[in-house]
Short mmCIF file of C-alpha atoms in Angstrom, two decimals:
data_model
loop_
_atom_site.label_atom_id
_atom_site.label_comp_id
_atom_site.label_asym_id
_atom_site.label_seq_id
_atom_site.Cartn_x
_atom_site.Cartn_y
_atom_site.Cartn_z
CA UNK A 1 201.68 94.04 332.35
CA UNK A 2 204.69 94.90 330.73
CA UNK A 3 208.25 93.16 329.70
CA UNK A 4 211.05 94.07 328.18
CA UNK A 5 213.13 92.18 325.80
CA UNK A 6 215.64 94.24 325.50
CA UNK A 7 216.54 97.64 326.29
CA UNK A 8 215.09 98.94 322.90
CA UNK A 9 211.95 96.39 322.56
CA UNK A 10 209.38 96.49 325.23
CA UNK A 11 205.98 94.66 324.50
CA UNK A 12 202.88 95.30 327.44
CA UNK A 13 199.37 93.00 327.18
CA UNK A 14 196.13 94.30 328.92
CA UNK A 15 192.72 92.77 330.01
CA UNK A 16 189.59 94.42 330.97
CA UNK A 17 186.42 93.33 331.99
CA UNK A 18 183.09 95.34 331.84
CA UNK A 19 179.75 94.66 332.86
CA UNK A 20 176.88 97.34 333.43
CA UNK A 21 173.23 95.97 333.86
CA UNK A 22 170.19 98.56 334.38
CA UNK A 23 166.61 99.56 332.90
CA UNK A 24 167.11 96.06 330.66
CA UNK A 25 170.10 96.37 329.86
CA UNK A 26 172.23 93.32 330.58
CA UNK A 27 175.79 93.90 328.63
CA UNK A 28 179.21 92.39 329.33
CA UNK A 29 182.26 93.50 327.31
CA UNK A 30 186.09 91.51 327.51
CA UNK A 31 189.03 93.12 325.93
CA UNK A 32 192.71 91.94 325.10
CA UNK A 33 195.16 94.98 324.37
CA UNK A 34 198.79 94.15 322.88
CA UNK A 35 201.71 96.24 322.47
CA UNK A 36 205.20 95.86 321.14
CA UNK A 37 207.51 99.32 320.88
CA UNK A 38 211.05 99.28 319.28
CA UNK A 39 213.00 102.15 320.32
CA UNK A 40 216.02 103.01 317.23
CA UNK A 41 217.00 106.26 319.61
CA UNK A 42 215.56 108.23 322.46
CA UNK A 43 213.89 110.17 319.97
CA UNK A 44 212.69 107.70 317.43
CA UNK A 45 210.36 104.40 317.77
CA UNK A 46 208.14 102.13 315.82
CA UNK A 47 205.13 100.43 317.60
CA UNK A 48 202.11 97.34 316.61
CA UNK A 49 199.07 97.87 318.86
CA UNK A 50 196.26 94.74 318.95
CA UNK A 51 193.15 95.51 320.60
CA UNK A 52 190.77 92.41 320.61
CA UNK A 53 187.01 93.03 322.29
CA UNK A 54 184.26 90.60 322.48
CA UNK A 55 180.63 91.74 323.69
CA UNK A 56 177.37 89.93 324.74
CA UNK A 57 174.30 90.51 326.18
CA UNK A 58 171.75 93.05 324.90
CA UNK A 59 169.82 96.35 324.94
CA UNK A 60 166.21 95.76 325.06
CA UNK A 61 165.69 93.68 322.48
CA UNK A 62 168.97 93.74 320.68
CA UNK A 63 171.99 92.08 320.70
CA UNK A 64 174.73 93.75 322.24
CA UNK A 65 177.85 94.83 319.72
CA UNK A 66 181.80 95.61 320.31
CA UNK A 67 183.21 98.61 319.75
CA UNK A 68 186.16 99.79 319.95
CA UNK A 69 187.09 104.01 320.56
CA UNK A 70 183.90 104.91 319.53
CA UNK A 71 180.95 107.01 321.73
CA UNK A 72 178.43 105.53 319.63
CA UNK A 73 175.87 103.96 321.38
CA UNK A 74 176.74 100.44 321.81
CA UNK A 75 174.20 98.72 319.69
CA UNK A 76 174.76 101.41 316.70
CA UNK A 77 178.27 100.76 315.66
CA UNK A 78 179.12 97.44 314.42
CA UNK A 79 177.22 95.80 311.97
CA UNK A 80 177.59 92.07 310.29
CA UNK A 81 177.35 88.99 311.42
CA UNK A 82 180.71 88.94 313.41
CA UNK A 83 179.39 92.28 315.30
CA UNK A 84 179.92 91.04 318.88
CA UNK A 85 183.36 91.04 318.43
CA UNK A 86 185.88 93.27 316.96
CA UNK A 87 189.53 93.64 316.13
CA UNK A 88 191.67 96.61 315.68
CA UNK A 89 195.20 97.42 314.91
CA UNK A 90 197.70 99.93 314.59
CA UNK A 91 201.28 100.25 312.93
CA UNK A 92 203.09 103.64 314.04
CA UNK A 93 206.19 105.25 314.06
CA UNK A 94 206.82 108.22 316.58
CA UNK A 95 209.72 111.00 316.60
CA UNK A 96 209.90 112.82 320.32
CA UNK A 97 211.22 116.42 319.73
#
């Protein structure tokens, strides 16, 4: 979804839901994307991006983890206690030529 404010400030949200269950694998993933963009010309903008993803289930006997951009496989990348859910950000500024 996406809304703008104002001609210059446009903000979009996101949701996806994954699920993929085979050979004892039983893994669920929900994710919350966030976006606002400030235009100060057609060439030049700031943006915040939020990405939010929570994970559960498992792979054999471990516990499934979230991660976000990565290829890793998915019970390699996070570690720590909080590793079945994981936030990301970004803070950009982008000049079209």
């Amino acid at each position: 979804m996406k809304y703008a404010f104002t001609k210059s400030m446009i903000a979009g949200l996101g949701y996806t839901y994954m699920n993929a269950s085979s050979n004892g694998m039983v893994n669920h993933w929900n994710q919350v994307n966030t976006s606002v963009d400030y235009s100060f010309s057609k060439t030049t903008d700031v943006y915040l991006l939020g990405i939010y993803q929570a994970a559960s289930g498992h792979v054999g006997n471990r516990p499934l983890q979230a991660i976000i951009g990565s290829s890793q496989t998915a019970y390699l990348g996070a570690s720590g206690p909080d590793a079945n859910s994981q936030l990301a950000m970004r803070v950009g500024m982008r000049r079209k030529f």
